Amino acid sequence: MAQEPPQIAIIGAGIFVKSQYLPRLAEISDLVVLKAIWSRSEKSSMEAADIARKVFPNVECKWGDHGLDEIIRDSNIVGVVVALAGQIQVDMSLKLLKAGKHVLQEKPAAASISEVETALSCYNSLYTNPSAQKIWAVAENYRFEPAFVESKKLMSEIGDMMSVQVIIEGSMNSSNPYFTSSWRRNFTGGFILDMGVHYIAGLRMLVGCEVASVSAMTSHVDMTLPPPDTISSLFQLENGCSGVFVMLVSSKSPKIVWRVVGLNGTVQVERGNNNGRHGYVTTLFGGNGETKSNFYPFSGVTEELKSFLSDISIDTLEKGGKIKGEGRYSYVEGARDVAVLDAMIESGMKQGAFVKVKRF
């Protein structure tokens, strides 16, 4: 008999849940049963459930403390997607992990380094039996985007790295649905931290090693945005190569590009579109003057969900053995993204002082 798909719940009913998680889960509805959607308010939960019922007709609305307790006590719900304000995601994730649920938590992994350290300590202390440990994943979909998966393979063709450039000119303005998000405006780093973990994840995946130290200058230019809204940083990788990371939260001419220059060529990943489909263009500039480019539409959220669902399905089928989970979405990977940005922000507060990146 074929195994039944895992049953999951979604904690949160905001913009990202409605615009991304529900449509992406609908694409892979044969792999999952969406059992419940929870929000603090009944109204929000019902709005999200109305969207979900087009594909998952039996999804239940849950709200408030009582609704959350029902999800926690439901032994049929083995996995939970947590998509809440950045300030409360970690506490919610730990509560669900303690209840025996696998958790896929939206990025960033935490709002600060101190919260990351506390979170990891709490997570590791939850399980006296290591084989009972549940998966704590951070939804950093850039590590699952085909453009980065394929570009990583090209890195072997450019030889020793000489320089790395990451240029981010974002488009966070009043026409963006996340612009008025209150929680992103109420913690240190604001949109730089929330958006920036994507770009650090892309950087770390491409170069294949960790950022060791940074020196950064930050500023606040656009008063409609929380500070800082610009960051210019030098960084050094553990392999000795250096690079620059420049990020503007809002630009009139958005541009997003990673460029790694090696002795034998260059790998570049740049935001683009193809016949209205948004994604990334990867380009290999060879030492012989040849250029090879490919376009990859966005599909990282879907691929990440598929990986998480596959892992929790294995755990459901093979009870008693520890399930490590896909390394790309591990909480530690998400923590390392936060650590790089945290060091840049700290350096900016110290007028460009040299800061070592916290190791996890």
mmCIF file of C-alpha atoms in Angstrom:
data_model
loop_
_atom_site.group_PDB
_atom_site.id
_atom_site.type_symbol
_atom_site.label_atom_id
_atom_site.label_comp_id
_atom_site.label_asym_id
_atom_site.label_seq_id
_atom_site.Cartn_x
_atom_site.Cartn_y
_atom_site.Cartn_z
ATOM 1 C CA MET A 1 0.000 0.000 0.000
ATOM 2 C CA ALA A 2 1.309 3.463 -0.898
ATOM 3 C CA GLN A 3 2.217 5.702 1.994
ATOM 4 C CA GLU A 4 -0.196 8.537 2.744
ATOM 5 C CA PRO A 5 1.256 12.044 2.228
ATOM 6 C CA PRO A 6 2.311 13.812 5.435
ATOM 7 C CA GLN A 7 -0.183 16.107 7.115
ATOM 8 C CA ILE A 8 1.029 19.631 7.861
ATOM 9 C CA ALA A 9 -0.247 22.902 9.287
ATOM 10 C CA ILE A 10 0.681 26.476 8.467
ATOM 11 C CA ILE A 11 1.217 28.920 11.314
ATOM 12 C CA GLY A 12 0.568 32.376 9.921
ATOM 13 C CA ALA A 13 -1.764 33.774 7.291
ATOM 14 C CA GLY A 14 0.074 36.799 5.961
ATOM 15 C CA ILE A 15 1.188 37.961 2.544
ATOM 16 C CA PHE A 16 3.834 35.303 1.953
ATOM 17 C CA VAL A 17 1.544 32.465 2.975
ATOM 18 C CA LYS A 18 -1.197 33.626 0.603
ATOM 19 C CA SER A 19 1.031 34.593 -2.330
ATOM 20 C CA GLN A 20 3.697 31.882 -2.123
ATOM 21 C CA TYR A 21 3.117 28.960 0.236
ATOM 22 C CA LEU A 22 -0.465 28.206 -0.745
ATOM 23 C CA PRO A 23 0.143 28.386 -4.529
ATOM 24 C CA ARG A 24 3.355 26.365 -4.246
ATOM 25 C CA LEU A 25 1.721 23.694 -2.073
ATOM 26 C CA ALA A 26 -1.088 23.544 -4.623
ATOM 27 C CA GLU A 27 1.502 22.662 -7.288
ATOM 28 C CA ILE A 28 2.612 19.640 -5.262
ATOM 29 C CA SER A 29 -0.716 18.705 -3.683
ATOM 30 C CA ASP A 30 -0.046 15.009 -4.344
ATOM 31 C CA LEU A 31 2.845 15.180 -1.858
ATOM 32 C CA VAL A 32 1.063 16.744 1.120
ATOM 33 C CA VAL A 33 -2.180 17.113 3.051
ATOM 34 C CA LEU A 34 -2.717 20.641 4.353
ATOM 35 C CA LYS A 35 -4.645 19.941 7.552
ATOM 36 C CA ALA A 36 -4.903 23.398 9.132
ATOM 37 C CA ILE A 37 -4.037 27.087 8.870
ATOM 38 C CA TRP A 38 -3.594 29.091 12.070
ATOM 39 C CA SER A 39 -3.566 32.810 12.704
ATOM 40 C CA ARG A 40 -3.997 34.986 15.754
ATOM 41 C CA SER A 41 -7.326 36.162 14.345
ATOM 42 C CA GLU A 42 -10.243 34.157 13.001
ATOM 43 C CA LYS A 43 -10.608 36.544 10.062
ATOM 44 C CA SER A 44 -7.051 36.044 8.793
ATOM 45 C CA SER A 45 -7.229 32.298 9.207
ATOM 46 C CA MET A 46 -10.498 32.088 7.288
ATOM 47 C CA GLU A 47 -9.215 34.282 4.452
ATOM 48 C CA ALA A 48 -6.185 32.046 3.947
ATOM 49 C CA ALA A 49 -8.251 28.872 4.277
ATOM 50 C CA ASP A 50 -10.663 30.103 1.610
ATOM 51 C CA ILE A 51 -7.727 30.302 -0.810
ATOM 52 C CA ALA A 52 -6.369 26.905 0.247
ATOM 53 C CA ARG A 53 -9.715 25.102 -0.120
ATOM 54 C CA LYS A 54 -9.542 25.392 -3.902
ATOM 55 C CA VAL A 55 -6.999 22.557 -3.724
ATOM 56 C CA PHE A 56 -7.234 21.338 -0.109
ATOM 57 C CA PRO A 57 -11.015 21.243 0.503
ATOM 58 C CA ASN A 58 -10.756 19.842 4.029
ATOM 59 C CA VAL A 59 -8.319 22.371 5.486
ATOM 60 C CA GLU A 60 -9.361 23.609 8.932
ATOM 61 C CA CYS A 61 -9.287 27.155 10.308
ATOM 62 C CA LYS A 62 -7.500 27.575 13.631
ATOM 63 C CA TRP A 63 -6.948 30.776 15.567
ATOM 64 C CA GLY A 64 -5.899 32.057 18.968
ATOM 65 C CA ASP A 65 -4.393 30.044 21.823
ATOM 66 C CA HIS A 66 -7.065 27.349 21.647
ATOM 67 C CA GLY A 67 -6.512 26.764 17.938
ATOM 68 C CA LEU A 68 -2.753 26.530 18.411
ATOM 69 C CA ASP A 69 -3.220 23.987 21.205
ATOM 70 C CA GLU A 70 -5.390 21.890 18.893
ATOM 71 C CA ILE A 71 -2.619 21.796 16.295
ATOM 72 C CA ILE A 72 -0.036 20.909 18.935
ATOM 73 C CA ARG A 73 -2.183 18.049 20.271
ATOM 74 C CA ASP A 74 -2.991 16.669 16.805
ATOM 75 C CA SER A 75 -0.618 13.730 16.399
ATOM 76 C CA ASN A 76 -1.551 13.413 12.720
ATOM 77 C CA ILE A 77 0.096 16.759 12.003
ATOM 78 C CA VAL A 78 3.775 15.858 11.686
ATOM 79 C CA GLY A 79 5.131 19.068 10.120
ATOM 80 C CA VAL A 80 4.441 22.763 10.513
ATOM 81 C CA VAL A 81 5.352 25.746 8.343
ATOM 82 C CA VAL A 82 5.919 28.831 10.517
ATOM 83 C CA ALA A 83 5.547 32.169 8.730
ATOM 84 C CA LEU A 84 5.156 34.856 11.378
ATOM 85 C CA ALA A 85 6.778 38.152 12.330
ATOM 86 C CA GLY A 86 10.531 37.799 12.678
ATOM 87 C CA GLN A 87 10.467 38.685 16.362
ATOM 88 C CA ILE A 88 8.244 35.748 17.362
ATOM 89 C CA GLN A 89 9.119 32.984 14.900
ATOM 90 C CA VAL A 90 11.855 31.400 17.008
ATOM 91 C CA ASP A 91 9.705 31.075 20.132
ATOM 92 C CA MET A 92 6.874 29.585 18.094
ATOM 93 C CA SER A 93 9.215 27.157 16.320
ATOM 94 C CA LEU A 94 10.706 25.936 19.593
ATOM 95 C CA LYS A 95 7.225 25.447 21.059
ATOM 96 C CA LEU A 96 6.234 23.275 18.102
ATOM 97 C CA LEU A 97 9.504 21.348 18.101
ATOM 98 C CA LYS A 98 9.010 20.602 21.783
ATOM 99 C CA ALA A 99 5.574 19.239 20.883
ATOM 100 C CA GLY A 100 7.194 16.776 18.485
ATOM 101 C CA LYS A 101 6.567 18.575 15.185
ATOM 102 C CA HIS A 102 9.039 19.058 12.355
ATOM 103 C CA VAL A 103 9.313 22.780 11.596
ATOM 104 C CA LEU A 104 10.033 24.744 8.425
ATOM 105 C CA GLN A 105 10.439 28.330 9.656
ATOM 106 C CA GLU A 106 10.521 31.344 7.383
ATOM 107 C CA LYS A 107 13.737 33.359 7.212
ATOM 108 C CA PRO A 108 15.525 35.101 8.837
ATOM 109 C CA ALA A 109 16.610 32.379 11.268
ATOM 110 C CA ALA A 110 16.481 34.936 14.096
ATOM 111 C CA ALA A 111 16.433 38.680 14.659
ATOM 112 C CA SER A 112 19.914 38.799 16.228
ATOM 113 C CA ILE A 113 22.999 36.726 16.995
ATOM 114 C CA SER A 114 22.074 36.484 20.669
ATOM 115 C CA GLU A 115 18.696 35.021 19.696
ATOM 116 C CA VAL A 116 20.413 32.521 17.385
ATOM 117 C CA GLU A 117 22.687 31.358 20.205
ATOM 118 C CA THR A 118 19.793 30.972 22.619
ATOM 119 C CA ALA A 119 17.696 29.199 19.982
ATOM 120 C CA LEU A 120 20.378 26.621 19.185
ATOM 121 C CA SER A 121 20.977 25.969 22.875
ATOM 122 C CA CYS A 122 17.251 25.455 23.493
ATOM 123 C CA TYR A 123 16.878 23.240 20.424
ATOM 124 C CA ASN A 124 19.719 20.956 21.430
ATOM 125 C CA SER A 125 18.400 20.682 24.995
ATOM 126 C CA LEU A 126 14.906 19.625 23.892
ATOM 127 C CA TYR A 127 15.903 16.060 23.133
ATOM 128 C CA THR A 128 17.524 13.753 25.682
ATOM 129 C CA ASN A 129 17.381 11.062 23.006
ATOM 130 C CA PRO A 130 19.158 12.291 19.827
ATOM 131 C CA SER A 131 17.103 9.936 17.646
ATOM 132 C CA ALA A 132 13.963 11.826 18.703
ATOM 133 C CA GLN A 133 15.247 15.158 17.401
ATOM 134 C CA LYS A 134 12.904 16.821 14.951
ATOM 135 C CA ILE A 135 13.930 18.776 11.870
ATOM 136 C CA TRP A 136 14.234 22.534 12.341
ATOM 137 C CA ALA A 137 14.538 24.010 8.872
ATOM 138 C CA VAL A 138 14.864 27.644 7.821
ATOM 139 C CA ALA A 139 13.123 28.517 4.570
ATOM 140 C CA GLU A 140 16.030 30.111 2.717
ATOM 141 C CA ASN A 141 14.883 29.206 -0.758
ATOM 142 C CA TYR A 142 17.889 30.702 -2.590
ATOM 143 C CA ARG A 143 19.884 27.583 -1.745
ATOM 144 C CA PHE A 144 17.253 25.652 -3.715
ATOM 145 C CA GLU A 145 16.972 28.010 -6.687
ATOM 146 C CA PRO A 146 18.120 26.150 -9.841
ATOM 147 C CA ALA A 147 20.239 29.145 -10.880
ATOM 148 C CA PHE A 148 22.435 28.783 -7.808
ATOM 149 C CA VAL A 149 22.477 24.995 -7.918
ATOM 150 C CA GLU A 150 23.737 25.125 -11.511
ATOM 151 C CA SER A 151 26.094 28.087 -10.986
ATOM 152 C CA LYS A 152 27.735 26.236 -8.115
ATOM 153 C CA LYS A 153 28.644 23.492 -10.577
ATOM 154 C CA LEU A 154 30.302 26.060 -12.872
ATOM 155 C CA MET A 155 32.661 27.310 -10.169
ATOM 156 C CA SER A 156 35.149 24.501 -10.829
ATOM 157 C CA GLU A 157 35.730 25.912 -14.326
ATOM 158 C CA ILE A 158 37.000 29.355 -13.279
ATOM 159 C CA GLY A 159 39.960 28.231 -11.179
ATOM 160 C CA ASP A 160 41.171 29.973 -8.036
ATOM 161 C CA MET A 161 38.952 32.850 -6.969
ATOM 162 C CA MET A 162 40.401 36.343 -7.293
ATOM 163 C CA SER A 163 37.459 38.591 -6.426
ATOM 164 C CA VAL A 164 33.772 38.452 -5.497
ATOM 165 C CA GLN A 165 31.169 41.153 -6.066
ATOM 166 C CA VAL A 166 27.587 41.166 -4.820
ATOM 167 C CA ILE A 167 25.548 44.193 -5.916
ATOM 168 C CA ILE A 168 21.968 44.495 -4.685
ATOM 169 C CA GLU A 169 19.814 47.427 -5.725
ATOM 170 C CA GLY A 170 16.419 46.480 -4.326
ATOM 171 C CA SER A 171 12.933 47.723 -5.104
ATOM 172 C CA MET A 172 11.336 48.064 -1.683
ATOM 173 C CA ASN A 173 8.965 51.007 -2.114
ATOM 174 C CA SER A 174 5.333 51.874 -1.441
ATOM 175 C CA SER A 175 4.135 49.688 -4.332
ATOM 176 C CA ASN A 176 5.656 46.593 -2.683
ATOM 177 C CA PRO A 177 3.173 44.668 -0.483
ATOM 178 C CA TYR A 178 5.838 44.221 2.213
ATOM 179 C CA PHE A 179 6.618 47.955 2.440
ATOM 180 C CA THR A 180 4.182 48.605 5.290
ATOM 181 C CA SER A 181 5.140 45.448 7.215
ATOM 182 C CA SER A 182 5.463 46.683 10.795
ATOM 183 C CA TRP A 183 7.645 43.882 12.139
ATOM 184 C CA ARG A 184 10.340 44.481 9.519
ATOM 185 C CA ARG A 185 10.566 48.067 10.714
ATOM 186 C CA ASN A 186 10.870 47.226 14.384
ATOM 187 C CA PHE A 187 14.113 45.324 14.765
ATOM 188 C CA THR A 188 17.760 46.154 14.180
ATOM 189 C CA GLY A 189 18.610 45.734 10.521
ATOM 190 C CA GLY A 190 15.064 46.170 9.204
ATOM 191 C CA PHE A 191 14.766 45.299 5.520
ATOM 192 C CA ILE A 192 18.554 44.886 5.254
ATOM 193 C CA LEU A 193 18.363 41.843 7.523
ATOM 194 C CA ASP A 194 15.092 40.439 6.203
ATOM 195 C CA MET A 195 15.978 40.802 2.511
ATOM 196 C CA GLY A 196 19.728 40.484 2.884
ATOM 197 C CA VAL A 197 19.817 36.881 4.087
ATOM 198 C CA HIS A 198 18.784 35.845 0.557
ATOM 199 C CA TYR A 199 21.806 37.533 -0.973
ATOM 200 C CA ILE A 200 24.221 36.259 1.656
ATOM 201 C CA ALA A 201 22.859 32.745 1.100
ATOM 202 C CA GLY A 202 23.551 33.108 -2.610
ATOM 203 C CA LEU A 203 27.063 34.371 -1.905
ATOM 204 C CA ARG A 204 27.917 31.571 0.521
ATOM 205 C CA MET A 205 26.542 28.906 -1.801
ATOM 206 C CA LEU A 206 28.499 30.147 -4.809
ATOM 207 C CA VAL A 207 31.891 30.547 -3.127
ATOM 208 C CA GLY A 208 31.597 27.350 -1.098
ATOM 209 C CA CYS A 209 33.237 28.718 2.025
ATOM 210 C CA GLU A 210 32.425 31.013 4.918
ATOM 211 C CA VAL A 211 32.822 34.777 5.281
ATOM 212 C CA ALA A 212 35.479 35.279 7.954
ATOM 213 C CA SER A 213 35.440 39.040 8.558
ATOM 214 C CA VAL A 214 33.859 42.266 7.349
ATOM 215 C CA SER A 215 34.284 46.035 7.363
ATOM 216 C CA ALA A 216 31.158 47.996 6.477
ATOM 217 C CA MET A 217 29.644 51.435 6.290
ATOM 218 C CA THR A 218 25.892 51.834 6.646
ATOM 219 C CA SER A 219 23.618 54.819 6.142
ATOM 220 C CA HIS A 220 20.005 55.912 6.233
ATOM 221 C CA VAL A 221 19.002 57.938 3.174
ATOM 222 C CA ASP A 222 15.368 57.117 2.382
ATOM 223 C CA MET A 223 13.368 58.231 5.425
ATOM 224 C CA THR A 224 10.351 56.173 4.349
ATOM 225 C CA LEU A 225 12.419 53.079 5.218
ATOM 226 C CA PRO A 226 13.799 51.928 8.585
ATOM 227 C CA PRO A 227 17.560 52.309 9.182
ATOM 228 C CA PRO A 228 19.878 51.280 7.743
ATOM 229 C CA ASP A 229 18.745 51.276 4.126
ATOM 230 C CA THR A 230 22.191 51.102 2.506
ATOM 231 C CA ILE A 231 25.267 49.046 3.285
ATOM 232 C CA SER A 232 28.671 48.920 1.610
ATOM 233 C CA SER A 233 30.990 46.231 2.901
ATOM 234 C CA LEU A 234 34.358 44.685 2.249
ATOM 235 C CA PHE A 235 34.572 41.043 3.264
ATOM 236 C CA GLN A 236 37.191 38.339 3.394
ATOM 237 C CA LEU A 237 36.443 34.679 2.863
ATOM 238 C CA GLU A 238 38.093 31.908 4.851
ATOM 239 C CA ASN A 239 39.979 30.877 1.699
ATOM 240 C CA GLY A 240 41.677 34.294 1.632
ATOM 241 C CA CYS A 241 39.723 35.775 -1.276
ATOM 242 C CA SER A 242 38.161 39.183 -0.691
ATOM 243 C CA GLY A 243 35.077 40.835 -2.093
ATOM 244 C CA VAL A 244 32.488 43.572 -1.845
ATOM 245 C CA PHE A 245 28.844 43.466 -0.812
ATOM 246 C CA VAL A 246 26.731 46.508 -1.657
ATOM 247 C CA MET A 247 23.027 46.644 -0.855
ATOM 248 C CA LEU A 248 20.435 49.374 -1.329
ATOM 249 C CA VAL A 249 16.985 48.506 -0.066
ATOM 250 C CA SER A 250 15.236 50.697 -2.635
ATOM 251 C CA SER A 251 16.477 51.858 -6.016
ATOM 252 C CA LYS A 252 14.750 53.430 -9.014
ATOM 253 C CA SER A 253 16.712 51.053 -11.251
ATOM 254 C CA PRO A 254 16.722 47.660 -9.469
ATOM 255 C CA LYS A 255 19.615 45.307 -10.144
ATOM 256 C CA ILE A 256 20.745 42.107 -8.414
ATOM 257 C CA VAL A 257 24.001 40.396 -9.367
ATOM 258 C CA TRP A 258 26.649 38.054 -7.966
ATOM 259 C CA ARG A 259 29.979 37.921 -9.829
ATOM 260 C CA VAL A 260 32.906 35.636 -8.972
ATOM 261 C CA VAL A 261 36.113 36.221 -10.914
ATOM 262 C CA GLY A 262 38.647 33.410 -11.120
ATOM 263 C CA LEU A 263 41.991 32.844 -12.806
ATOM 264 C CA ASN A 264 40.349 30.999 -15.693
ATOM 265 C CA GLY A 265 37.014 32.760 -16.043
ATOM 266 C CA THR A 266 34.024 34.334 -14.332
ATOM 267 C CA VAL A 267 30.670 33.070 -13.050
ATOM 268 C CA GLN A 268 27.814 35.573 -12.848
ATOM 269 C CA VAL A 269 24.254 35.246 -11.579
ATOM 270 C CA GLU A 270 21.900 38.128 -12.372
ATOM 271 C CA ARG A 271 18.216 38.763 -11.815
ATOM 272 C CA GLY A 272 16.265 38.690 -15.069
ATOM 273 C CA ASN A 273 13.144 37.507 -16.853
ATOM 274 C CA ASN A 274 12.282 35.498 -19.911
ATOM 275 C CA ASN A 275 8.948 36.033 -21.633
ATOM 276 C CA GLY A 276 7.488 37.432 -18.438
ATOM 277 C CA ARG A 277 8.887 34.697 -16.193
ATOM 278 C CA HIS A 278 11.054 36.017 -13.381
ATOM 279 C CA GLY A 279 14.234 34.263 -12.363
ATOM 280 C CA TYR A 280 18.012 34.410 -12.709
ATOM 281 C CA VAL A 281 20.386 34.308 -15.660
ATOM 282 C CA THR A 282 23.615 32.413 -15.040
ATOM 283 C CA THR A 283 26.624 33.167 -17.226
ATOM 284 C CA LEU A 284 30.021 31.531 -17.537
ATOM 285 C CA PHE A 285 32.635 33.804 -19.091
ATOM 286 C CA GLY A 286 35.401 31.457 -20.191
ATOM 287 C CA GLY A 287 39.080 32.268 -20.422
ATOM 288 C CA ASN A 288 38.954 31.669 -24.174
ATOM 289 C CA GLY A 289 36.388 34.416 -24.673
ATOM 290 C CA GLU A 290 33.408 32.100 -24.933
ATOM 291 C CA THR A 291 30.222 32.935 -23.045
ATOM 292 C CA LYS A 292 27.497 30.508 -21.979
ATOM 293 C CA SER A 293 24.233 31.757 -20.479
ATOM 294 C CA ASN A 294 21.087 30.060 -19.196
ATOM 295 C CA PHE A 295 17.860 31.367 -17.681
ATOM 296 C CA TYR A 296 16.286 29.636 -14.687
ATOM 297 C CA PRO A 297 12.814 30.704 -13.486
ATOM 298 C CA PHE A 298 12.203 30.963 -9.764
ATOM 299 C CA SER A 299 11.249 27.629 -8.221
ATOM 300 C CA GLY A 300 13.224 27.603 -4.971
ATOM 301 C CA VAL A 301 10.192 27.734 -2.666
ATOM 302 C CA THR A 302 8.650 24.702 -4.380
ATOM 303 C CA GLU A 303 11.908 22.723 -4.365
ATOM 304 C CA GLU A 304 12.471 23.551 -0.698
ATOM 305 C CA LEU A 305 8.968 22.418 0.263
ATOM 306 C CA LYS A 306 9.411 19.184 -1.692
ATOM 307 C CA SER A 307 12.652 18.474 0.156
ATOM 308 C CA PHE A 308 11.099 19.159 3.568
ATOM 309 C CA LEU A 309 8.048 17.018 2.803
ATOM 310 C CA SER A 310 10.236 14.184 1.573
ATOM 311 C CA ASP A 311 12.307 14.243 4.759
ATOM 312 C CA ILE A 312 9.338 14.275 7.132
ATOM 313 C CA SER A 313 7.714 11.487 5.097
ATOM 314 C CA ILE A 314 10.808 9.346 5.666
ATOM 315 C CA ASP A 315 10.617 10.085 9.391
ATOM 316 C CA THR A 316 6.952 9.081 9.482
ATOM 317 C CA LEU A 317 7.738 5.826 7.681
ATOM 318 C CA GLU A 318 10.888 4.967 9.633
ATOM 319 C CA LYS A 319 10.060 5.872 13.212
ATOM 320 C CA GLY A 320 12.887 5.478 15.719
ATOM 321 C CA GLY A 321 15.795 6.701 13.610
ATOM 322 C CA LYS A 322 17.136 10.248 13.637
ATOM 323 C CA ILE A 323 16.311 12.186 10.462
ATOM 324 C CA LYS A 324 18.993 14.747 9.743
ATOM 325 C CA GLY A 325 17.182 16.525 6.960
ATOM 326 C CA GLU A 326 18.514 18.347 3.914
ATOM 327 C CA GLY A 327 21.601 20.359 4.875
ATOM 328 C CA ARG A 328 20.693 23.360 2.732
ATOM 329 C CA TYR A 329 17.719 24.217 4.919
ATOM 330 C CA SER A 330 19.248 23.442 8.327
ATOM 331 C CA TYR A 331 18.794 26.027 11.067
ATOM 332 C CA VAL A 332 22.575 26.399 11.305
ATOM 333 C CA GLU A 333 22.764 27.424 7.628
ATOM 334 C CA GLY A 334 20.171 30.109 8.255
ATOM 335 C CA ALA A 335 22.079 31.218 11.353
ATOM 336 C CA ARG A 336 25.257 31.641 9.298
ATOM 337 C CA ASP A 337 23.446 33.969 6.884
ATOM 338 C CA VAL A 338 22.283 36.119 9.813
ATOM 339 C CA ALA A 339 25.788 36.125 11.303
ATOM 340 C CA VAL A 340 27.304 37.729 8.201
ATOM 341 C CA LEU A 341 24.725 40.517 8.063
ATOM 342 C CA ASP A 342 24.873 41.012 11.815
ATOM 343 C CA ALA A 343 28.641 41.550 11.559
ATOM 344 C CA MET A 344 28.162 44.056 8.717
ATOM 345 C CA ILE A 345 25.562 46.000 10.677
ATOM 346 C CA GLU A 346 27.773 45.982 13.779
ATOM 347 C CA SER A 347 30.717 47.220 11.724
ATOM 348 C CA GLY A 348 28.554 49.990 10.286
ATOM 349 C CA MET A 349 27.628 51.109 13.778
ATOM 350 C CA LYS A 350 31.360 51.250 14.565
ATOM 351 C CA GLN A 351 32.181 53.364 11.483
ATOM 352 C CA GLY A 352 33.691 50.534 9.488
ATOM 353 C CA ALA A 353 35.613 48.766 12.238
ATOM 354 C CA PHE A 354 36.893 45.285 11.433
ATOM 355 C CA VAL A 355 34.438 42.639 12.757
ATOM 356 C CA LYS A 356 34.851 38.868 12.764
ATOM 357 C CA VAL A 357 31.799 36.876 11.717
ATOM 358 C CA LYS A 358 30.366 34.649 14.437
ATOM 359 C CA ARG A 359 30.957 30.967 13.723
ATOM 360 C CA PHE A 360 28.189 28.384 14.019
#
